[in-house]
Amino acid sequence: MPPEKSTTKLRVRYSETDQMGTFYNSRALEWFEVGRTDWLRQAGIPYAEMEQRGTLLPLVEAHVEYHGRARYDDQLELVTTAAMAGKASMRFDVAITHVSGDRVASGYTLHAIVNAEGKPIRPPQWLNDAMA
Amino acid sequence: MPPEKSTTKLRVRYSETDQMGTFYNSRALEWFEVGRTDWLRQAGIPYAEMEQRGTLLPLVEAHVEYHGRARYDDQLELVTTAAMAGKASMRFDVAITHVSGDRVASGYTLHAIVNAEGKPIRPPQWLNDAMA
Amino acid sequence: MPPEKSTTKLRVRYSETDQMGTFYNSRALEWFEVGRTDWLRQAGIPYAEMEQRGTLLPLVEAHVEYHGRARYDDQLELVTTAAMAGKASMRFDVAITHVSGDRVASGYTLHAIVNAEGKPIRPPQWLNDAMA
Amino acid sequence: MPPEKSTTKLRVRYSETDQMGTFYNSRALEWFEVGRTDWLRQAGIPYAEMEQRGTLLPLVEAHVEYHGRARYDDQLELVTTAAMAGKASMRFDVAITHVSGDRVASGYTLHAIVNAEGKPIRPPQWLNDAMA
């Protein structure tokens, strides 16, 4: 059974800030990746292993809503959930907050399920099992 | 009168690729920024000047759809359009293609219009003039 | 008394890889920053606080030697040491290895000690105390 | 005959700034890459083609000296030179300045010459020819 949700903590790096003094907008997508990496590891299907088995999850769509600032060295919490979306795609939802609970950003990424040649495939049995 | 659209060319940097051999997903948001920087310059209101005048455009929302791969050193074309969205926000739409026309990614960013303290403001007259 | 060394663990993010299948070279400098952030926190002078007190450590020089590959999701270990370098600069040395001990990269960054206006200053007393 | 030097212009992106209001230090290595990409193209051996022929240039060492600030949207100029370094490595030197000539950063990267399996090789004839 997959985790209902995974929780990840990270600190904002100086390299992730911009001259507005908060995190640069594209970092949210990099943090979303950290969230889904953790979710997949907890589900027993680390993404590095998925790729080695020839199943890749390239992005089809990404959506981010920005709720509040986050400064260098702030500790953030990522709560990630995942689900199959249709027959050959997966969706990860991530909510990023301060440890205080104050919201930073939230959104989702939608992923195709493809083989090593980039062709869309039905989810392999082990993926269906992990998601069941 | 603002430009109907601006067109920007850039090459994919090696630093923008990932181990899947195409650009990493968050780069699309960095390229969107390159597109809107060029649009604003063509509209006569370079963003660096806007910030110096105390008008900032922090992101409220971002949306990206991924259509195709782009490899290191591929030359890409960004077509950007912009419009006021409601009374105190702006929206930029960007379409990224190969020079062949093959689609790479498209989407939009929605921006609040705020002062140097981060408070939402009505668009200044010069911004309305530039957008008219 | 400052820590002799600090040890930090991190995992390679997908966003940090490139099409060669290892981490992109500039990430080493971003990881060096993660290392010195941790060192300074352990020394009781978190860098975010230093900046608030008006003492900044901009880079003057950076040097990296690359010893081996690191793949997505590999767990890395950063060992950081620091020392005053002359009267108005600090040097951080970082060694990055796999948890197995296999070497990934090592090097240093040299930092000026400046005030909020960017002027070189003698290290404040609290910095000397922390480093003593 | 290879170019004595190549000159590249680029503008600082917002994503490349940090909360100190200048470019984040690791961007210098990303810009060095832009410089050597251009140099190799001018030498008639685009790096993307080199990789397709199975010759890669992974970094062995990088060195950066930081001379001055560069702000968002500043136009920078990269002057790149290259040379063989020993029997199986190449060195690229890059100087980054404002268009005014004011110095921003300079340094070099040292690269192994390896095949697709990562094994060090003698430079192929076409590389020697291009560098002659």
XYZ file of C-alpha atoms in Angstrom:
528
model
C 0.000 0.000 0.000
C 1.471 3.369 -0.916
C 1.894 6.034 1.759
C -1.112 8.310 2.029
C 1.362 11.148 2.114
C 5.048 11.690 2.688
C 6.556 14.554 4.641
C 9.961 16.006 3.816
C 11.916 18.767 5.515
C 14.448 20.950 3.771
C 16.158 24.278 4.308
C 16.158 27.059 1.705
C 19.637 27.330 0.209
C 21.259 30.674 -0.540
C 21.496 29.535 -4.176
C 17.697 29.258 -4.218
C 17.053 32.876 -3.229
C 16.860 35.782 -5.655
C 17.271 39.526 -5.313
C 13.672 39.861 -4.085
C 14.957 38.155 -0.916
C 12.713 35.110 -1.213
C 13.128 31.845 -3.146
C 13.221 32.150 -6.946
C 9.975 30.862 -8.449
C 11.385 27.856 -10.342
C 12.791 26.354 -7.104
C 9.226 25.290 -6.243
C 9.425 22.748 -9.084
C 12.797 21.517 -7.814
C 11.306 21.098 -4.335
C 8.283 19.307 -5.810
C 10.817 16.808 -7.198
C 12.335 16.358 -3.740
C 8.822 15.660 -2.458
C 7.976 13.053 -5.073
C 11.379 11.379 -4.739
C 10.599 10.857 -1.059
C 7.052 9.705 -1.743
C 8.254 7.075 -4.226
C 10.968 5.851 -1.857
C 8.351 5.404 0.872
C 6.135 3.547 -1.582
C 8.986 1.098 -2.097
C 9.704 2.180 -5.672
C 12.643 4.600 -5.566
C 12.668 6.567 -8.798
C 16.334 5.739 -9.466
C 15.298 2.052 -9.483
C 12.274 2.776 -11.677
C 14.571 4.346 -14.264
C 16.934 1.363 -14.082
C 13.952 -0.914 -14.779
C 13.197 1.243 -17.827
C 10.155 3.106 -16.538
C 10.400 6.891 -16.649
C 8.013 9.612 -15.505
C 8.655 12.709 -17.666
C 6.579 15.790 -16.872
C 3.558 16.564 -18.979
C 2.260 19.466 -16.935
C 3.215 21.476 -13.863
C 1.213 23.947 -11.834
C 2.383 26.086 -8.927
C 0.576 28.559 -6.703
C 2.724 30.874 -4.635
C 1.322 31.754 -1.219
C 4.120 33.308 0.762
C 7.790 34.109 1.070
C 10.527 31.787 2.256
C 13.949 33.128 3.151
C 17.444 31.675 3.143
C 17.859 28.974 5.789
C 14.102 28.818 6.538
C 13.071 25.270 7.274
C 10.266 24.119 5.003
C 7.972 21.124 5.086
C 6.781 19.355 1.936
C 3.689 17.177 2.106
C 3.337 15.003 -0.984
C 0.523 12.771 -2.203
C 0.319 10.749 -5.422
C -2.234 8.967 -7.530
C -2.651 7.332 -10.919
C -4.264 9.781 -13.348
C -5.970 7.995 -16.187
C -4.419 4.843 -17.609
C -0.894 5.993 -18.339
C -0.075 8.924 -16.132
C 0.615 9.808 -12.515
C -0.021 12.963 -10.576
C 1.881 14.239 -7.552
C 0.484 17.004 -5.364
C 2.841 18.900 -3.107
C 2.109 21.487 -0.412
C 5.069 23.489 0.879
C 4.757 25.285 4.213
C 6.964 26.767 6.881
C 7.269 24.550 9.943
C 4.895 27.073 11.549
C 2.288 25.947 9.034
C 2.386 29.216 7.052
C 1.913 28.399 3.399
C 4.709 28.901 0.867
C 3.605 27.197 -2.363
C 1.473 24.325 -3.562
C 0.681 22.611 -6.818
C 1.035 19.461 -8.803
C 2.996 17.780 -11.535
C 1.461 15.409 -14.060
C 3.715 12.693 -15.474
C 3.510 10.371 -18.448
C 4.575 6.775 -17.856
C 7.046 5.891 -20.599
C 9.711 3.321 -21.389
C 13.399 4.028 -21.940
C 12.655 4.972 -25.569
C 10.131 7.564 -24.373
C 7.086 5.620 -25.583
C 3.969 5.805 -23.381
C 3.306 2.481 -21.671
C 0.681 0.977 -19.416
C 1.959 1.079 -15.824
C 4.001 -2.084 -15.108
C 2.496 -4.520 -12.591
C 4.959 -3.553 -9.852
C 3.903 0.075 -10.242
C 0.209 -0.805 -10.052
C 0.950 -2.965 -7.028
C 2.863 -0.173 -5.321
C 0.045 2.280 -6.020
C -2.815 -0.064 -5.049
C 1.557 50.697 -27.327
C 3.022 47.472 -26.005
C 4.398 44.867 -28.400
C 1.805 42.352 -29.462
C 4.440 39.742 -28.834
C 8.172 39.537 -28.359
C 10.406 36.836 -29.777
C 13.563 35.669 -28.021
C 16.151 33.119 -29.078
C 18.268 31.134 -26.677
C 20.359 27.980 -26.678
C 19.887 25.187 -24.147
C 22.823 25.202 -21.744
C 24.447 21.996 -20.530
C 23.589 23.110 -16.992
C 19.927 23.061 -18.003
C 19.888 19.416 -19.070
C 19.279 16.471 -16.767
C 20.099 12.779 -16.929
C 17.026 12.141 -19.100
C 18.965 13.999 -21.826
C 16.478 16.830 -22.199
C 16.051 20.093 -20.242
C 15.128 19.745 -16.562
C 11.493 20.738 -16.044
C 12.064 23.826 -13.868
C 14.159 25.472 -16.608
C 10.895 26.240 -18.429
C 10.079 28.753 -15.681
C 13.545 30.292 -15.990
C 13.033 30.616 -19.752
C 9.586 32.130 -19.189
C 11.418 34.795 -17.174
C 13.786 35.432 -20.102
C 10.699 35.846 -22.313
C 8.927 38.343 -20.062
C 12.153 40.307 -19.476
C 12.378 40.799 -23.227
C 8.689 41.637 -23.571
C 8.907 44.327 -20.870
C 12.040 45.810 -22.422
C 10.271 46.054 -25.774
C 7.286 47.667 -24.052
C 9.664 50.368 -22.802
C 9.467 49.307 -19.168
C 12.524 47.153 -18.414
C 11.841 45.161 -15.267
C 15.092 46.306 -13.622
C 13.760 49.895 -13.955
C 10.332 48.872 -12.667
C 11.951 47.495 -9.526
C 14.001 50.677 -9.084
C 10.749 52.669 -9.276
C 9.395 50.414 -6.536
C 6.983 48.311 -8.580
C 7.524 44.540 -8.349
C 5.797 41.644 -10.068
C 6.099 38.587 -7.775
C 4.603 35.359 -9.076
C 1.196 34.291 -7.867
C 0.784 31.305 -10.156
C 2.716 29.417 -12.822
C 1.584 26.805 -15.288
C 3.690 24.815 -17.746
C 2.782 22.222 -20.350
C 5.612 20.114 -21.709
C 5.290 19.170 -25.370
C 8.654 17.870 -26.477
C 12.323 17.405 -25.744
C 15.071 19.974 -26.165
C 18.702 18.950 -26.046
C 21.899 20.706 -25.108
C 22.803 23.469 -27.562
C 19.411 23.297 -29.326
C 18.309 26.749 -30.378
C 14.902 27.625 -28.967
C 12.463 30.406 -29.711
C 10.307 32.034 -27.057
C 7.194 33.933 -28.091
C 5.809 36.033 -25.245
C 2.588 37.992 -24.889
C 1.325 39.954 -21.883
C -1.862 41.487 -20.574
C -3.342 43.035 -17.456
C -5.328 40.431 -15.528
C -7.916 42.033 -13.283
C -7.119 45.293 -11.537
C -3.833 44.442 -9.862
C -2.170 41.615 -11.695
C -0.438 40.835 -14.986
C -0.230 37.660 -16.976
C 2.540 36.583 -19.345
C 2.052 33.730 -21.800
C 5.093 32.089 -23.311
C 5.358 29.467 -26.062
C 8.728 27.757 -26.457
C 9.510 25.984 -29.715
C 12.471 24.714 -31.646
C 13.417 26.998 -34.537
C 11.810 24.309 -36.716
C 8.521 25.150 -35.031
C 8.358 21.890 -33.053
C 6.816 22.609 -29.694
C 8.846 22.333 -26.484
C 6.753 23.888 -23.704
C 4.130 26.549 -23.159
C 2.334 28.156 -20.270
C 1.846 31.304 -18.308
C 2.820 33.118 -15.162
C 0.435 35.312 -13.195
C 1.960 38.188 -11.239
C 0.754 40.452 -8.465
C 1.617 44.132 -8.798
C 3.134 45.208 -5.493
C 5.244 48.008 -4.018
C 8.693 47.626 -2.486
C 7.077 46.566 0.819
C 5.211 43.780 -0.973
C 1.776 45.452 -0.690
C -0.584 45.014 -3.669
C -1.041 48.276 -5.532
C -3.058 49.569 -8.449
C -0.846 49.616 -11.550
C 1.028 52.957 -11.734
C 0.049 55.275 -14.578
C 3.265 54.563 -16.538
C 2.472 50.852 -16.394
C -1.085 51.399 -17.613
C 0.278 53.664 -20.354
C 2.821 51.061 -21.422
C 0.152 48.360 -21.516
C -2.513 50.463 -23.272
C 35.078 27.273 20.297
C 34.138 26.579 16.691
C 33.545 23.018 15.522
C 36.675 21.386 14.193
C 34.517 20.195 11.335
C 30.851 19.794 10.501
C 29.341 16.882 8.643
C 26.283 17.235 6.423
C 24.356 14.637 4.474
C 22.367 15.360 1.326
C 20.946 13.465 -1.598
C 21.660 14.396 -5.219
C 18.524 15.925 -6.725
C 17.402 15.132 -10.263
C 17.644 18.871 -10.982
C 21.340 18.661 -10.119
C 22.175 16.007 -12.724
C 23.062 16.690 -16.339
C 22.985 14.643 -19.513
C 26.336 13.041 -18.640
C 24.385 11.239 -15.897
C 26.323 12.723 -13.010
C 25.919 16.040 -11.129
C 26.477 19.199 -13.152
C 29.798 20.789 -12.181
C 28.419 24.036 -10.686
C 26.369 22.078 -8.114
C 29.599 21.487 -6.193
C 29.636 25.191 -5.319
C 25.997 25.008 -4.226
C 26.843 22.025 -2.001
C 29.876 23.879 -0.616
C 27.361 26.549 0.485
C 25.251 23.880 2.231
C 28.414 22.758 4.020
C 29.442 26.199 5.235
C 25.874 27.054 6.284
C 25.974 24.022 8.566
C 29.438 24.816 9.855
C 28.436 28.373 10.785
C 25.269 27.157 12.518
C 27.328 24.746 14.582
C 29.728 27.542 15.429
C 26.770 29.445 16.868
C 26.775 32.127 14.155
C 24.122 31.156 11.599
C 24.813 33.046 8.382
C 21.259 34.400 8.202
C 21.903 36.075 11.587
C 25.308 37.331 10.447
C 23.633 39.065 7.510
C 21.021 40.580 9.829
C 23.836 41.961 11.964
C 25.280 43.505 8.817
C 28.241 41.187 8.291
C 28.400 39.497 4.875
C 30.809 36.955 3.421
C 30.835 37.419 -0.371
C 33.039 35.046 -2.349
C 36.440 36.209 -3.495
C 37.647 32.898 -4.883
C 36.387 29.352 -5.371
C 38.254 26.194 -6.261
C 36.841 22.747 -6.976
C 38.498 19.440 -7.810
C 36.279 16.740 -9.239
C 37.175 13.203 -8.192
C 34.242 11.002 -9.107
C 30.667 10.735 -10.282
C 27.542 11.077 -8.159
C 24.178 10.005 -9.482
C 20.619 11.056 -8.807
C 19.503 10.097 -5.288
C 23.030 9.137 -4.188
C 23.579 10.091 -0.598
C 26.586 12.347 -0.158
C 28.515 13.473 2.865
C 30.052 16.944 3.161
C 32.832 17.541 5.655
C 33.494 21.238 6.188
C 36.226 23.089 8.043
C 36.771 26.840 8.349
C 39.446 29.291 9.365
C 40.255 32.970 9.304
C 42.486 33.771 6.324
C 44.483 36.922 6.885
C 42.891 39.830 8.733
C 39.662 40.264 6.795
C 38.768 37.028 5.095
C 37.579 33.517 5.860
C 38.187 30.248 4.114
C 35.946 27.185 4.060
C 37.219 23.813 2.893
C 34.704 21.164 1.887
C 35.246 17.497 1.006
C 32.315 15.709 -0.646
C 32.249 11.926 -0.611
C 29.791 9.101 -1.054
C 28.751 7.523 2.250
C 31.068 4.684 1.173
C 33.926 7.150 1.442
C 34.483 7.328 -2.327
C 35.482 10.842 -3.234
C 33.217 13.099 -5.301
C 34.662 16.614 -5.124
C 36.665 18.832 -2.818
C 37.801 22.402 -2.684
C 37.489 25.701 -0.916
C 35.862 29.077 -1.035
C 37.568 32.255 0.127
C 35.326 35.025 1.471
C 35.788 38.708 2.161
C 34.287 40.015 5.400
C 32.252 43.090 4.488
C 29.522 45.286 5.948
C 26.050 45.801 4.470
C 27.496 48.420 2.091
C 30.015 45.912 0.790
C 33.018 47.585 2.466
C 35.735 45.253 3.826
C 35.767 45.286 7.604
C 37.811 43.791 10.415
C 35.969 40.725 11.760
C 33.537 41.815 14.510
C 34.345 40.663 18.034
C 31.566 38.031 18.049
C 33.021 36.525 14.868
C 36.529 36.413 16.364
C 35.064 34.884 19.518
C 33.186 32.249 17.539
C 36.307 31.398 15.558
C 38.691 31.397 18.516
C 43.161 26.852 -36.807
C 41.193 27.400 -33.617
C 39.998 30.886 -32.674
C 42.479 32.759 -30.539
C 39.509 33.715 -28.409
C 35.750 33.797 -28.634
C 33.532 36.555 -27.310
C 30.028 35.907 -26.021
C 27.399 38.295 -24.711
C 24.709 37.371 -22.228
C 22.377 39.097 -19.827
C 22.142 38.192 -16.143
C 18.852 36.389 -15.520
C 16.737 37.029 -12.432
C 17.098 33.331 -11.636
C 20.859 33.868 -11.451
C 20.703 36.544 -8.758
C 20.614 35.899 -5.025
C 19.492 37.902 -2.025
C 22.802 39.786 -1.958
C 21.526 41.457 -5.138
C 24.308 40.177 -7.368
C 24.727 36.863 -9.251
C 24.980 33.727 -7.106
C 28.559 32.445 -7.114
C 27.945 29.112 -8.905
C 26.524 30.921 -11.970
C 30.091 31.808 -12.919
C 30.684 28.119 -13.701
C 27.490 28.008 -15.783
C 28.659 31.067 -17.707
C 32.099 29.517 -18.183
C 30.226 26.665 -19.895
C 28.465 29.133 -22.197
C 31.878 30.556 -23.062
C 33.504 27.220 -23.878
C 30.440 26.086 -25.865
C 30.897 29.131 -28.068
C 34.640 28.655 -28.336
C 34.243 25.040 -29.464
C 31.574 26.000 -32.003
C 33.916 28.619 -33.471
C 36.694 26.022 -33.591
C 34.416 23.896 -35.769
C 33.909 21.199 -33.125
C 30.564 21.914 -31.408
C 30.519 20.060 -28.103
C 27.173 18.398 -28.896
C 28.889 16.833 -31.944
C 31.917 15.846 -29.904
C 29.675 13.956 -27.506
C 27.932 12.241 -30.422
C 31.335 11.118 -31.697
C 31.975 9.675 -28.249
C 34.458 12.231 -26.954
C 33.530 13.888 -23.670
C 35.225 16.602 -21.633
C 34.257 16.118 -17.969
C 35.603 18.645 -15.500
C 38.643 17.770 -13.434
C 39.135 21.145 -11.818
C 37.511 24.578 -11.736
C 38.768 27.861 -10.405
C 36.924 31.171 -10.158
C 37.986 34.595 -8.934
C 35.243 37.086 -8.215
C 36.076 40.683 -9.020
C 32.820 42.614 -8.973
C 29.054 42.560 -8.839
C 26.664 41.970 -11.743
C 22.989 42.735 -11.392
C 19.859 41.389 -13.012
C 19.673 42.282 -16.720
C 23.268 43.560 -16.808
C 24.875 42.700 -20.118
C 28.074 40.717 -19.667
C 30.869 39.792 -22.036
C 32.706 36.477 -21.863
C 36.113 36.158 -23.471
C 37.209 32.533 -23.758
C 40.492 30.949 -24.750
C 41.430 27.266 -24.858
C 44.473 25.064 -25.067
C 45.560 21.462 -24.733
C 46.943 20.820 -21.236
C 49.258 17.846 -21.170
C 48.482 14.843 -23.332
C 44.905 14.114 -22.371
C 43.317 17.243 -21.035
C 42.080 20.650 -22.156
C 41.903 23.942 -20.350
C 39.488 26.795 -20.964
C 40.090 30.256 -19.526
C 37.177 32.666 -19.296
C 37.131 36.348 -18.339
C 33.722 37.860 -17.598
C 33.334 41.616 -17.679
C 30.605 44.206 -17.968
C 30.397 45.729 -21.444
C 32.056 48.772 -19.828
C 35.085 46.557 -19.260
C 34.602 46.394 -15.467
C 35.624 42.951 -14.277
C 33.072 40.497 -12.889
C 34.807 37.119 -12.618
C 37.551 35.092 -14.239
C 38.982 31.639 -14.023
C 39.455 28.372 -15.758
C 38.162 24.848 -16.049
C 40.377 21.844 -16.654
C 38.844 18.907 -18.531
C 39.776 15.282 -19.011
C 39.368 13.887 -22.524
C 37.420 10.647 -22.180
C 35.395 8.231 -24.283
C 31.709 7.402 -23.830
C 32.644 4.899 -21.105
C 34.486 7.603 -19.189
C 37.969 6.213 -19.945
C 40.744 8.780 -20.541
C 41.828 8.799 -24.183
C 44.439 10.494 -26.314
C 42.769 13.398 -28.159
C 41.286 12.132 -31.459
C 42.941 13.397 -34.638
C 40.052 15.754 -35.461
C 40.454 17.353 -32.030
C 44.204 17.782 -32.495
C 43.529 19.214 -35.935
C 40.973 21.643 -34.602
C 43.331 22.761 -31.825
C 46.438 23.000 -34.009
